[in-house]
Coordinates of C-alpha atoms and ligand atoms in Angstrom, one line a residue:
M1 CA 140.3 125.4 91.9
T2 CA 138.3 122.2 91.5
A3 CA 135.6 120.7 93.5
N4 CA 137.9 118.3 95.3
V5 CA 140.0 121.3 96.4
A6 CA 137.4 121.9 99.0
A7 CA 138.1 118.5 100.4
E8 CA 141.8 119.1 100.5
L9 CA 141.7 122.6 102.0
R10 CA 140.7 123.2 105.6
L11 CA 137.6 125.4 105.7
C12 CA 136.0 127.3 108.6
S13 CA 133.3 125.0 109.9
R14 CA 130.8 127.8 109.9
C15 CA 131.5 130.2 107.0
I16 CA 133.6 128.4 104.3
L17 CA 136.7 130.7 104.4
P18 CA 139.7 128.6 103.6
E19 CA 143.0 128.2 105.5
T20 CA 144.6 130.1 102.6
F21 CA 142.7 133.3 103.4
P22 CA 145.0 136.0 104.7
G23 CA 145.0 136.4 108.5
I24 CA 142.7 133.4 109.2
K25 CA 142.9 131.4 112.4
F26 CA 140.7 128.5 113.5
D27 CA 139.8 127.8 117.1
G28 CA 139.2 124.5 118.8
E29 CA 135.7 124.2 117.2
G30 CA 137.2 124.9 113.8
V31 CA 135.5 128.3 113.6
C32 CA 137.5 131.1 112.2
N33 CA 138.4 134.4 113.8
Y34 CA 136.3 136.3 111.2
C35 CA 133.2 134.4 112.3
R36 CA 134.0 135.0 116.0
R37 CA 134.5 138.7 115.4
E38 CA 131.0 139.0 113.8
E39 CA 129.0 137.1 116.4
K40 CA 127.8 140.1 118.4
A41 CA 126.9 142.2 115.3
L42 CA 124.9 139.3 113.9
Q43 CA 122.8 139.0 117.0
K44 CA 121.6 142.5 116.4
S45 CA 121.2 142.3 112.7
S46 CA 117.4 142.1 112.5
E47 CA 116.9 145.2 114.6
K48 CA 119.5 146.9 112.4
K49 CA 117.7 146.0 109.3
V50 CA 114.4 147.5 110.5
L51 CA 116.3 150.7 111.5
Y52 CA 117.8 151.0 108.0
R53 CA 114.6 150.3 106.3
N54 CA 113.1 153.2 108.3
R55 CA 116.0 155.4 107.5
L56 CA 115.6 154.8 103.7
D57 CA 111.9 155.4 104.0
N58 CA 112.6 158.8 105.6
L59 CA 115.3 159.7 103.2
I60 CA 113.2 159.0 100.2
N61 CA 110.2 160.9 101.7
D62 CA 112.5 163.9 101.9
I63 CA 113.8 163.8 98.4
K64 CA 111.2 162.2 96.2
G65 CA 109.8 164.4 93.5
K66 CA 112.2 167.3 94.2
P67 CA 115.0 166.7 91.7
P68 CA 114.4 168.0 88.2
V69 CA 114.3 164.7 86.3
Y70 CA 115.3 161.6 88.3
D71 CA 115.1 160.8 92.0
A72 CA 117.8 158.0 91.7
V73 CA 120.3 156.6 89.4
M74 CA 121.0 152.9 89.5
A75 CA 124.3 151.2 88.6
Y76 CA 122.6 148.5 86.6
S77 CA 124.4 145.4 85.4
G78 CA 121.4 143.3 84.4
G79 CA 122.3 140.8 87.1
K80 CA 119.8 139.5 89.5
D81 CA 120.9 141.7 92.5
S82 CA 120.8 145.0 90.6
S83 CA 117.6 144.0 88.8
Y84 CA 116.0 143.2 92.2
T85 CA 117.2 146.5 93.7
L86 CA 115.7 148.4 90.8
K87 CA 112.4 146.6 91.3
I88 CA 112.3 147.5 95.0
L89 CA 113.1 151.2 94.2
K90 CA 110.4 151.3 91.6
E91 CA 107.6 149.2 93.2
R92 CA 108.1 150.0 96.9
Y93 CA 109.1 153.7 96.5
D94 CA 107.8 154.6 93.0
L95 CA 110.9 156.6 92.3
R96 CA 111.8 158.2 88.9
L97 CA 114.8 156.1 88.0
L98 CA 117.6 156.1 85.5
A99 CA 119.4 152.8 85.1
I100 CA 123.0 153.2 83.8
T101 CA 124.8 150.1 82.5
F102 CA 128.5 150.3 82.3
D103 CA 129.3 148.3 79.1
N104 CA 132.7 146.8 79.9
H105 CA 132.6 144.9 76.6
F106 CA 131.9 141.6 78.4
V107 CA 128.2 142.1 79.2
S108 CA 126.6 138.8 78.3
P109 CA 123.9 138.7 75.5
I110 CA 121.4 137.3 78.0
A111 CA 122.3 140.2 80.4
W112 CA 121.5 142.7 77.6
D113 CA 118.1 141.0 77.1
N114 CA 117.5 141.2 80.8
I115 CA 118.4 144.9 80.9
R116 CA 115.9 145.6 78.2
T117 CA 113.2 143.3 79.6
V118 CA 113.4 144.5 83.2
T119 CA 113.6 148.2 82.5
D120 CA 110.7 147.9 80.1
A121 CA 108.6 145.9 82.6
L122 CA 109.4 148.4 85.4
G123 CA 109.0 151.4 83.2
V124 CA 112.5 152.7 83.9
D125 CA 114.7 154.8 81.6
S126 CA 117.9 153.0 80.7
I127 CA 121.2 154.0 79.1
S128 CA 124.6 152.3 78.6
F129 CA 128.0 153.8 78.7
S130 CA 130.9 152.2 76.9
P131 CA 134.5 153.6 76.8
P132 CA 136.4 152.5 73.7
W133 CA 137.6 148.9 73.6
P134 CA 141.4 149.7 73.3
L135 CA 141.3 151.6 76.6
V136 CA 139.2 148.9 78.4
K137 CA 141.4 146.2 77.0
G138 CA 144.5 147.9 78.3
I139 CA 143.0 148.1 81.8
F140 CA 141.8 144.6 82.0
S141 CA 144.8 142.9 80.5
L142 CA 147.0 144.8 83.0
A143 CA 144.7 143.8 85.9
A144 CA 144.8 140.2 84.7
K145 CA 148.6 140.2 85.0
R146 CA 149.3 142.0 88.2
D147 CA 147.7 143.4 91.3
I148 CA 147.7 147.2 91.0
F149 CA 145.6 148.1 94.0
P150 CA 146.3 148.0 97.8
L151 CA 146.2 144.6 99.5
P152 CA 142.9 145.0 101.4
T153 CA 141.0 145.2 98.1
L154 CA 142.4 141.8 97.2
L155 CA 140.6 140.2 100.1
R156 CA 137.2 141.1 98.7
A157 CA 137.5 141.2 94.9
S158 CA 139.8 140.4 92.0
T159 CA 141.9 143.2 90.6
I160 CA 139.9 143.0 87.3
C161 CA 136.6 143.4 89.3
T162 CA 138.0 146.2 91.4
S163 CA 139.1 148.2 88.3
C164 CA 135.7 147.7 86.6
I165 CA 133.7 148.6 89.7
G166 CA 135.9 151.7 90.1
M167 CA 134.8 152.8 86.6
V168 CA 131.1 152.0 87.4
K169 CA 131.1 154.1 90.6
T170 CA 132.7 157.0 88.8
I171 CA 130.3 157.0 85.9
V172 CA 127.2 156.9 88.0
L173 CA 128.4 159.5 90.4
K174 CA 129.3 161.8 87.5
A175 CA 125.8 161.3 86.1
A176 CA 124.3 162.1 89.5
L177 CA 126.3 165.3 89.8
E178 CA 125.5 166.5 86.3
M179 CA 121.8 165.7 86.4
K180 CA 121.2 166.7 90.0
I181 CA 120.2 163.2 91.1
P182 CA 120.4 162.9 94.9
L183 CA 120.4 159.1 95.2
V184 CA 122.9 156.6 93.7
A185 CA 121.8 152.9 94.1
F186 CA 123.9 149.8 94.0
G187 CA 122.8 146.2 94.0
W188 CA 125.5 144.9 96.4
S189 CA 124.5 141.6 97.9
P190 CA 124.3 141.5 101.8
G191 CA 127.7 139.7 101.7
Q192 CA 129.4 142.3 99.4
A193 CA 129.0 145.4 101.5
P194 CA 128.2 145.8 105.2
I195 CA 124.9 147.3 106.4
Q196 CA 126.9 150.2 108.0
S197 CA 127.6 151.6 104.6
A198 CA 124.1 150.9 103.2
I199 CA 122.9 154.5 103.3
M200 CA 125.7 157.0 103.2
K201 CA 126.1 160.6 102.0
T202 CA 129.1 160.8 99.7
N203 CA 131.9 163.0 100.9
P204 CA 133.5 165.1 98.2
K205 CA 136.9 165.1 99.9
L206 CA 136.9 161.3 100.3
I207 CA 135.7 160.8 96.7
R208 CA 138.5 163.0 95.5
Q209 CA 141.1 161.0 97.4
N210 CA 139.6 157.7 96.1
Q211 CA 139.6 158.9 92.6
M212 CA 143.2 160.0 92.8
A213 CA 144.2 156.7 94.3
L214 CA 142.4 154.7 91.7
L215 CA 143.9 156.7 88.9
K216 CA 147.4 156.6 90.3
A217 CA 147.3 152.8 90.4
F218 CA 147.5 152.7 86.6
P219 CA 150.6 153.3 84.6
E220 CA 150.9 156.6 82.7
D221 CA 149.7 155.5 79.3
I222 CA 146.4 154.1 80.7
R223 CA 146.0 156.9 83.2
D224 CA 146.1 159.5 80.4
G225 CA 143.2 157.8 78.6
L226 CA 141.3 157.1 81.8
A227 CA 141.4 160.5 83.4
A228 CA 138.8 161.9 81.0
Y229 CA 136.2 159.6 82.6
F230 CA 136.9 160.7 86.2
I231 CA 135.2 163.4 88.2
P232 CA 136.5 166.8 86.9
D233 CA 138.3 168.9 89.5
S234 CA 135.9 171.7 89.1
Y235 CA 132.9 169.6 90.2
Y236 CA 134.2 169.4 93.8
D237 CA 133.5 173.1 94.2
E238 CA 130.9 173.8 91.6
Y239 CA 128.7 170.8 92.6
A240 CA 129.7 170.6 96.3
D241 CA 126.1 170.7 97.4
R242 CA 125.0 168.0 94.9
F243 CA 127.0 165.1 96.2
P244 CA 124.4 162.3 96.5
Y245 CA 123.6 159.5 99.0
N246 CA 124.9 156.1 98.1
I247 CA 122.5 153.3 99.0
H248 CA 122.6 149.5 98.7
P249 CA 119.2 148.3 100.0
L250 CA 119.9 144.6 99.7
A251 CA 121.9 144.9 102.9
F252 CA 118.6 145.4 104.8
F253 CA 115.8 143.9 102.8
D254 CA 115.1 140.2 103.0
Y255 CA 117.5 138.3 100.8
D256 CA 117.0 134.8 99.5
E257 CA 118.6 134.0 96.2
E258 CA 116.0 131.5 95.0
A259 CA 113.1 133.8 96.0
I260 CA 114.7 136.7 94.2
K261 CA 115.3 134.7 91.0
A262 CA 111.7 133.5 91.1
E263 CA 110.4 137.0 91.6
M264 CA 112.5 138.4 88.8
K265 CA 111.4 135.6 86.4
E266 CA 107.9 136.9 86.9
I267 CA 108.8 140.1 85.2
G268 CA 110.7 138.3 82.4
W269 CA 114.3 138.2 83.8
Q270 CA 116.0 135.0 82.8
P271 CA 118.9 133.3 84.6
P272 CA 121.9 133.4 82.3
E273 CA 123.4 130.1 81.3
D274 CA 126.4 131.8 79.6
T275 CA 128.3 133.1 82.7
D276 CA 129.6 131.4 85.8
T277 CA 128.4 130.6 89.3
N278 CA 129.2 134.0 90.8
S279 CA 128.0 136.4 88.2
T280 CA 124.8 136.5 86.3
N281 CA 125.9 139.1 83.8
C282 CA 129.6 139.3 83.1
L283 CA 131.6 137.1 80.7
L284 CA 135.0 138.4 82.1
N285 CA 134.2 137.2 85.7
A286 CA 135.3 133.6 85.4
F287 CA 138.7 134.6 84.0
A288 CA 139.1 137.3 86.7
N289 CA 138.4 134.6 89.3
Q290 CA 140.9 132.2 87.8
C291 CA 143.7 134.9 87.7
H292 CA 143.0 135.7 91.4
I293 CA 142.9 132.1 92.5
E294 CA 146.2 131.3 90.7
R295 CA 147.9 134.4 92.3
H296 CA 146.5 134.2 95.8
G297 CA 145.2 130.7 96.5
F298 CA 141.6 131.8 97.4
H299 CA 138.6 132.7 95.4
P300 CA 137.9 136.4 95.1
Y301 CA 134.2 135.9 96.0
V302 CA 134.9 133.8 99.1
W303 CA 134.6 136.8 101.5
E304 CA 131.2 137.8 100.1
I305 CA 129.9 134.2 100.1
A306 CA 131.3 133.5 103.6
N307 CA 129.5 136.6 104.8
M308 CA 126.2 135.3 103.3
V309 CA 126.6 131.9 104.9
R310 CA 127.4 133.5 108.2
Q311 CA 124.3 135.7 108.0
G312 CA 122.2 132.7 107.2
V313 CA 121.1 134.0 103.8
M314 CA 122.9 131.2 102.0
D315 CA 123.3 127.5 102.7
R316 CA 126.8 126.4 103.6
E317 CA 126.7 123.6 101.0
E318 CA 125.6 126.1 98.3
G319 CA 128.4 128.4 99.3
I320 CA 130.9 125.6 98.9
Q321 CA 129.5 124.7 95.6
K322 CA 129.7 128.3 94.3
I323 CA 133.3 128.9 95.5
Y324 CA 135.0 125.6 95.2
S325 CA 133.9 124.5 91.7
E326 CA 136.0 125.0 88.6
Q327 CA 135.6 128.1 86.5
N328 CA 133.8 127.5 83.3
P329 CA 136.7 126.7 80.9
E330 CA 134.8 128.0 77.9
T331 CA 134.1 131.4 79.5
V332 CA 137.7 131.6 80.7
K333 CA 139.0 130.9 77.2
Y334 CA 136.7 133.5 75.6
A335 CA 137.9 136.3 77.9
K336 CA 141.5 135.3 77.6
E337 CA 141.4 135.4 73.8
K338 CA 139.5 138.6 73.7
L339 CA 142.1 140.3 75.8
G340 CA 144.9 138.8 73.7
L341 CA 146.5 137.0 76.6
Ligands
ZN1 ZN1 134.4 131.4 109.5

């Protein structure tokens, strides 16, 4: 998709969703049905944010200092959103934190620098987890070629991203269960995940179902290799009382991309120049976006960015720029070649 595609495509006059987005309808004012559906909820959003901040304060008061080693584990990519979330958890709540980076073999060199710099500056323990490349390559090259997950996932993310995030969630949850960590933190932007799910106790039954569904989406040869990374069956009984809370605080803290970048720069985080407009840490993302756009006719981040425009945390023009500019051809080529495609 190139910049002039935005001029050719009809976009919602409020949120930037394109006419190619599944299920979209525009009314007489050119506003889409998704925007209309959100109107009421948005009016109440500032009250809701206060409510959720209080809920998190209370939850943290209850658990802080009680677990043996860590109060919270953070799914840490080194990107700006997860770095900022880590900073909130450290500075506002003074939690004992473990940052886990899922090394998908496409973490950018600048992101590795940022991971080290930020965890050093905040005084946070950090580990990375990396399954062997042949397994990861098998997963991503399959996801680059076809959509293996149910349709609703495609509205919010590319198949490559969904398979990667599935692994991230599994690995941090497993660490939480094994180390008795009661909080699992994610750096979802306010457009990526709704406030309703921002503080949620994980449900072992549901997790088990999700894990099975995720695993089943893969063909047998990959499934066999992947199964070892999933939550072992015995954990659902043995650790039934350890299932943690998932939190994504950026849904209810003030969110301004430029302000966040500036604040992160103060502790040494640097904006990467080696990725694309939607990711500050992953060298696979541009290719994942391109595969999705070619197959479905809309950008896999458009749902997230449209939400942010609608919520007023991002400019409409900036959103259009992010979504309707071309993927960096160098980054696309790098990922394609590395995957042997
Ligand atoms: Zn709209």
